[in-house]
Amino acid sequence: MTRLTLLLPILLLALLVGNPAFTADFLKGYAAYKSGDYATALREFRPLAEQGNAGAQNNLGVMYEKGQGVYQNDKTALKWYRLAAEQGDAGAQYNLGWMYRRGRGVSQNYKTAVEWYRFAAEQGVADAQTSLGVMYGKGRGVPQNYKTAVKWYRLAAEQGVAIAQNNLGVMYRRGRGVPQNDKTAVKWYKLAAEQGVADAQTSLGVMYGKGRGVPQDYVRAHMWYNLAASQGDKDATENRDIVAKKMSPVDISKAQDLARDCVQRNYKSC
C-alpha cells in the first residue's frame, strides 16, 4: 500500500484562511521538497512545525521517517506525526497508525494502530480505510469482523484504491462479510487489475479459467496470467503454463497478442 507523503491540497484552504506568511513559507517548503531540495524544505517546514502548524509537523515526520535532509530517525518522525495527529491532521493520523502497526519508532501495537487509522479513515483518508479493512479482516487490534472489513474496503475502493478493490473482490469471491458473488468479485478484480495489481490479474485468470462470474475463456485466462507473471507473480506463471496445455497454438498466440496490447493500453479495457 502506498504511504502518504507530504500533504498539500487538504492543508491549503486552512493555511490561506490563516496566516498568509505561513502559506508562503509552506508552499516554498513544499515546492522545494517536490524538487528534491530537502535542505530548503526542512528550513521552511521546521519553524512552522515548531509554531504548531500541523501540516508542517506531518511533513517533518515524513522527512525524518525517510531520512530526507536529515538523519533517518523513526522516533523523531513519530514525535512530529503525533503532534500533528493530535491536532486532527488526517494524514498524520494515518502515518502514526502505520508506525504503530509496523513497530517503527515505538513498540508494535495493533490496537493503537487501529485507533489512529480510524481517526484518519473517518476523515476520508482512503489508505487508512484500506488499512482498517485489513485489520478487521485479519483480526489485528480488533475482533475479526468481515462485514466491517468490507465496509472499509468499499469506501476505499470507491475512491479508487487498487488494493482495496482487489481485497473487496476477494471478499465477494469467498463470501466473507457479503453474500458470495462471483460476478461482483470479477468487477472489483478488473478495476484493480486495470491499475496493475498482479494479485487481481492472477485472480481474473482464475475466474476466466474456471468460468466463475464470466464465461470460461482460456484465452483471457492466459492473458491475465501472463500479465501477472510479467510482474513476477509465481502462481500466475504456473497457472499460465497449466492453462496453456488446454489451448491450441493459435489460441496461445492470440492470448499473447492480447497481453501485449493490454500493456500498451496500460491495462485499460483489456
Short mmCIF file of C-alpha atoms in Angstrom, two decimals:
data_model
loop_
_atom_site.label_atom_id
_atom_site.label_comp_id
_atom_site.label_asym_id
_atom_site.label_seq_id
_atom_site.Cartn_x
_atom_site.Cartn_y
_atom_site.Cartn_z
CA MET A 1 0.00 0.00 0.00
CA THR A 2 1.31 3.41 -0.95
CA ARG A 3 2.21 5.58 2.00
CA LEU A 4 1.20 9.20 2.21
CA THR A 5 3.95 11.70 1.53
CA LEU A 6 3.80 15.44 2.01
CA LEU A 7 0.30 16.84 2.01
CA LEU A 8 -0.72 19.99 0.20
CA PRO A 9 -4.33 20.21 -1.06
CA ILE A 10 -6.09 19.44 2.24
CA LEU A 11 -3.93 21.95 4.08
CA LEU A 12 -4.07 24.85 1.67
CA LEU A 13 -7.55 26.08 2.49
CA ALA A 14 -6.79 26.27 6.19
CA LEU A 15 -3.48 27.97 5.52
CA LEU A 16 -4.94 30.56 3.18
CA VAL A 17 -7.65 31.48 5.65
CA GLY A 18 -5.00 31.81 8.36
CA ASN A 19 -1.61 33.50 8.20
CA PRO A 20 -0.55 34.40 4.63
CA ALA A 21 3.10 34.28 5.69
CA PHE A 22 2.61 30.68 6.81
CA THR A 23 1.12 29.93 3.42
CA ALA A 24 4.09 31.35 1.52
CA ASP A 25 6.61 29.53 3.69
CA PHE A 26 4.67 26.26 3.49
CA LEU A 27 4.37 26.45 -0.29
CA LYS A 28 8.06 27.25 -0.61
CA GLY A 29 8.89 24.23 1.52
CA TYR A 30 6.52 22.02 -0.43
CA ALA A 31 7.95 23.12 -3.78
CA ALA A 32 11.48 22.55 -2.51
CA TYR A 33 10.57 19.07 -1.29
CA LYS A 34 8.99 18.11 -4.60
CA SER A 35 12.13 19.24 -6.45
CA GLY A 36 14.36 17.21 -4.13
CA ASP A 37 15.78 20.24 -2.32
CA TYR A 38 15.31 18.76 1.14
CA ALA A 39 17.56 21.28 2.91
CA THR A 40 15.32 24.16 1.85
CA ALA A 41 12.17 22.17 2.63
CA LEU A 42 13.49 21.46 6.10
CA ARG A 43 14.39 25.12 6.64
CA GLU A 44 10.86 26.19 5.72
CA PHE A 45 8.91 23.43 7.50
CA ARG A 46 10.74 23.36 10.84
CA PRO A 47 9.82 26.88 12.06
CA LEU A 48 6.21 26.31 11.03
CA ALA A 49 6.16 22.97 12.83
CA GLU A 50 7.64 24.48 15.97
CA GLN A 51 4.91 27.14 15.87
CA GLY A 52 2.29 24.38 15.85
CA ASN A 53 1.38 24.11 12.17
CA ALA A 54 0.03 20.56 11.82
CA GLY A 55 0.78 20.25 8.12
CA ALA A 56 4.41 21.18 8.62
CA GLN A 57 4.63 18.82 11.60
CA ASN A 58 3.37 15.93 9.48
CA ASN A 59 5.78 16.82 6.70
CA LEU A 60 8.72 16.90 9.11
CA GLY A 61 7.62 13.47 10.24
CA VAL A 62 7.75 12.23 6.66
CA MET A 63 11.25 13.64 6.19
CA TYR A 64 12.56 12.04 9.37
CA GLU A 65 10.92 8.72 8.54
CA LYS A 66 12.51 8.69 5.09
CA GLY A 67 15.80 10.33 6.03
CA GLN A 68 15.32 13.21 3.61
CA GLY A 69 17.53 16.17 4.51
CA VAL A 70 18.02 14.72 7.99
CA TYR A 71 19.38 11.53 9.51
CA GLN A 72 16.66 8.89 9.38
CA ASN A 73 15.03 8.69 12.80
CA ASP A 74 11.76 6.85 13.42
CA LYS A 75 11.37 8.19 16.94
CA THR A 76 11.63 11.78 15.78
CA ALA A 77 9.24 11.04 12.92
CA LEU A 78 6.81 9.60 15.45
CA LYS A 79 7.10 12.74 17.60
CA TRP A 80 6.12 15.02 14.74
CA TYR A 81 3.36 12.72 13.48
CA ARG A 82 1.87 12.62 16.98
CA LEU A 83 1.88 16.41 17.37
CA ALA A 84 0.08 16.80 14.05
CA ALA A 85 -2.29 13.87 14.63
CA GLU A 86 -3.39 15.25 17.99
CA GLN A 87 -4.43 18.42 16.15
CA GLY A 88 -6.64 16.35 13.87
CA ASP A 89 -4.38 16.19 10.81
CA ALA A 90 -5.75 13.19 8.90
CA GLY A 91 -2.53 12.40 7.05
CA ALA A 92 -0.55 12.40 10.27
CA GLN A 93 -3.15 10.19 11.95
CA TYR A 94 -2.73 7.64 9.17
CA ASN A 95 1.05 7.87 9.34
CA LEU A 96 1.00 7.45 13.11
CA GLY A 97 -1.22 4.39 12.75
CA TRP A 98 1.23 2.94 10.23
CA MET A 99 4.13 3.44 12.64
CA TYR A 100 2.28 1.61 15.42
CA ARG A 101 1.26 -1.17 13.06
CA ARG A 102 4.84 -1.71 11.91
CA GLY A 103 6.54 -1.04 15.25
CA ARG A 104 8.57 1.82 13.82
CA GLY A 105 9.90 4.18 16.49
CA VAL A 106 7.54 2.61 19.01
CA SER A 107 6.57 -0.85 20.24
CA GLN A 108 4.24 -2.54 17.79
CA ASN A 109 0.66 -2.12 18.93
CA TYR A 110 -2.18 -3.13 16.63
CA LYS A 111 -4.86 -1.71 18.91
CA THR A 112 -3.30 1.75 18.90
CA ALA A 113 -2.73 1.48 15.16
CA VAL A 114 -6.44 0.83 14.68
CA GLU A 115 -7.34 3.84 16.79
CA TRP A 116 -5.28 6.20 14.65
CA TYR A 117 -6.34 4.55 11.39
CA ARG A 118 -9.95 5.06 12.42
CA PHE A 119 -9.47 8.77 13.05
CA ALA A 120 -7.97 9.17 9.58
CA ALA A 121 -10.47 6.85 7.89
CA GLU A 122 -13.40 8.79 9.30
CA GLN A 123 -11.93 11.89 7.68
CA GLY A 124 -11.94 10.08 4.34
CA VAL A 125 -8.30 9.04 4.01
CA ALA A 126 -8.60 6.12 1.61
CA ASP A 127 -5.35 4.40 2.60
CA ALA A 128 -6.48 4.46 6.23
CA GLN A 129 -9.81 2.95 5.20
CA THR A 130 -7.96 0.18 3.38
CA SER A 131 -5.74 -0.42 6.39
CA LEU A 132 -8.76 -0.63 8.70
CA GLY A 133 -10.26 -3.19 6.34
CA VAL A 134 -7.09 -5.27 6.63
CA MET A 135 -7.08 -5.01 10.43
CA TYR A 136 -10.72 -6.12 10.70
CA GLY A 137 -10.23 -8.83 8.10
CA LYS A 138 -7.27 -10.31 9.97
CA GLY A 139 -8.45 -9.55 13.49
CA ARG A 140 -5.48 -7.37 14.37
CA GLY A 141 -6.13 -4.92 17.18
CA VAL A 142 -9.86 -5.61 16.87
CA PRO A 143 -12.02 -8.74 16.84
CA GLN A 144 -12.14 -10.20 13.34
CA ASN A 145 -15.21 -8.88 11.56
CA TYR A 146 -15.59 -9.45 7.83
CA LYS A 147 -18.62 -7.18 7.48
CA THR A 148 -16.72 -4.26 8.95
CA ALA A 149 -13.72 -5.11 6.78
CA VAL A 150 -15.97 -4.98 3.71
CA LYS A 151 -17.36 -1.61 4.81
CA TRP A 152 -13.91 -0.03 4.93
CA TYR A 153 -12.66 -1.76 1.78
CA ARG A 154 -15.70 -0.50 -0.11
CA LEU A 155 -15.19 3.11 0.99
CA ALA A 156 -11.56 2.99 -0.15
CA ALA A 157 -12.35 1.03 -3.33
CA GLU A 158 -14.90 3.64 -4.35
CA GLN A 159 -12.14 6.23 -4.04
CA GLY A 160 -10.08 4.20 -6.50
CA VAL A 161 -7.59 2.49 -4.17
CA ALA A 162 -6.44 -0.55 -6.14
CA ILE A 163 -5.54 -2.75 -3.17
CA ALA A 164 -8.94 -2.10 -1.61
CA GLN A 165 -10.61 -3.01 -4.91
CA ASN A 166 -8.68 -6.26 -5.04
CA ASN A 167 -9.45 -7.06 -1.40
CA LEU A 168 -13.13 -6.35 -1.95
CA GLY A 169 -13.04 -8.76 -4.88
CA VAL A 170 -11.58 -11.40 -2.58
CA MET A 171 -14.37 -10.85 -0.05
CA TYR A 172 -17.06 -11.32 -2.70
CA ARG A 173 -15.32 -14.34 -4.19
CA ARG A 174 -15.11 -16.04 -0.80
CA GLY A 175 -18.41 -14.75 0.59
CA ARG A 176 -16.79 -13.06 3.57
CA GLY A 177 -18.92 -10.31 5.07
CA VAL A 178 -21.10 -10.29 1.95
CA PRO A 179 -23.14 -12.90 0.05
CA GLN A 180 -20.83 -14.86 -2.24
CA ASN A 181 -20.97 -13.33 -5.72
CA ASP A 182 -18.51 -14.19 -8.48
CA LYS A 183 -19.76 -11.51 -10.87
CA THR A 184 -19.19 -8.77 -8.31
CA ALA A 185 -15.81 -10.27 -7.47
CA VAL A 186 -14.82 -10.04 -11.14
CA LYS A 187 -15.98 -6.41 -11.25
CA TRP A 188 -13.66 -5.39 -8.43
CA TYR A 189 -10.79 -7.58 -9.63
CA LYS A 190 -10.95 -5.88 -13.03
CA LEU A 191 -10.80 -2.42 -11.52
CA ALA A 192 -7.72 -3.40 -9.52
CA ALA A 193 -6.16 -5.28 -12.44
CA GLU A 194 -6.51 -2.20 -14.64
CA GLN A 195 -4.35 -0.39 -12.10
CA GLY A 196 -1.69 -3.06 -12.42
CA VAL A 197 -2.31 -5.12 -9.28
CA ALA A 198 -0.75 -8.50 -10.05
CA ASP A 199 -2.86 -10.38 -7.47
CA ALA A 200 -6.02 -9.11 -9.14
CA GLN A 201 -4.71 -10.09 -12.57
CA THR A 202 -3.98 -13.58 -11.30
CA SER A 203 -7.44 -13.81 -9.77
CA LEU A 204 -9.00 -12.78 -13.06
CA GLY A 205 -7.04 -15.56 -14.71
CA VAL A 206 -8.59 -17.99 -12.24
CA MET A 207 -12.09 -16.65 -12.83
CA TYR A 208 -11.79 -16.90 -16.62
CA GLY A 209 -10.12 -20.28 -16.43
CA LYS A 210 -12.89 -21.74 -14.28
CA GLY A 211 -15.77 -19.75 -15.75
CA ARG A 212 -16.63 -18.09 -12.45
CA GLY A 213 -18.52 -14.81 -12.84
CA VAL A 214 -17.62 -14.78 -16.53
CA PRO A 215 -17.91 -17.30 -19.37
CA GLN A 216 -15.00 -19.72 -19.35
CA ASP A 217 -12.31 -18.38 -21.65
CA TYR A 218 -8.83 -19.88 -21.67
CA VAL A 219 -7.51 -17.14 -23.95
CA ARG A 220 -8.49 -14.44 -21.43
CA ALA A 221 -7.24 -16.58 -18.56
CA HIS A 222 -3.86 -16.97 -20.26
CA MET A 223 -3.73 -13.24 -20.98
CA TRP A 224 -4.32 -12.23 -17.34
CA TYR A 225 -1.94 -14.88 -16.02
CA ASN A 226 0.69 -13.66 -18.48
CA LEU A 227 0.28 -10.06 -17.34
CA ALA A 228 0.66 -11.03 -13.69
CA ALA A 229 3.58 -13.34 -14.47
CA SER A 230 5.40 -10.47 -16.16
CA GLN A 231 5.29 -8.71 -12.78
CA GLY A 232 6.92 -11.68 -11.08
CA ASP A 233 3.84 -13.49 -9.77
CA LYS A 234 4.96 -17.12 -9.49
CA ASP A 235 1.43 -18.50 -9.09
CA ALA A 236 0.43 -16.75 -12.30
CA THR A 237 3.40 -18.27 -14.12
CA GLU A 238 2.45 -21.78 -13.00
CA ASN A 239 -1.24 -21.27 -13.81
CA ARG A 240 -0.45 -19.82 -17.23
CA ASP A 241 1.59 -22.91 -18.09
CA ILE A 242 -1.21 -25.18 -16.87
CA VAL A 243 -3.91 -23.46 -18.89
CA ALA A 244 -1.63 -23.37 -21.95
CA LYS A 245 -1.76 -27.17 -22.05
CA LYS A 246 -5.50 -26.90 -22.70
CA MET A 247 -5.05 -24.45 -25.57
CA SER A 248 -4.12 -24.68 -29.23
CA PRO A 249 -1.01 -22.88 -30.51
CA VAL A 250 -3.30 -20.43 -32.30
CA ASP A 251 -5.14 -19.57 -29.08
CA ILE A 252 -1.88 -19.18 -27.16
CA SER A 253 -0.62 -16.77 -29.81
CA LYS A 254 -3.88 -14.83 -29.58
CA ALA A 255 -3.60 -14.62 -25.80
CA GLN A 256 -0.03 -13.35 -26.07
CA ASP A 257 -1.12 -10.68 -28.56
CA LEU A 258 -3.91 -9.60 -26.21
CA ALA A 259 -1.44 -9.33 -23.34
CA ARG A 260 0.90 -7.14 -25.38
CA ASP A 261 -1.99 -4.91 -26.44
CA CYS A 262 -3.15 -4.67 -22.85
CA VAL A 263 0.27 -3.49 -21.65
CA GLN A 264 0.34 -0.86 -24.40
CA ARG A 265 -3.03 0.40 -23.16
CA ASN A 266 -1.69 0.47 -19.59
CA TYR A 267 -4.05 -2.38 -18.63
CA LYS A 268 -7.18 -0.40 -19.59
CA SER A 269 -10.08 -2.06 -21.45
CA CYS A 270 -8.30 -5.42 -21.75
#
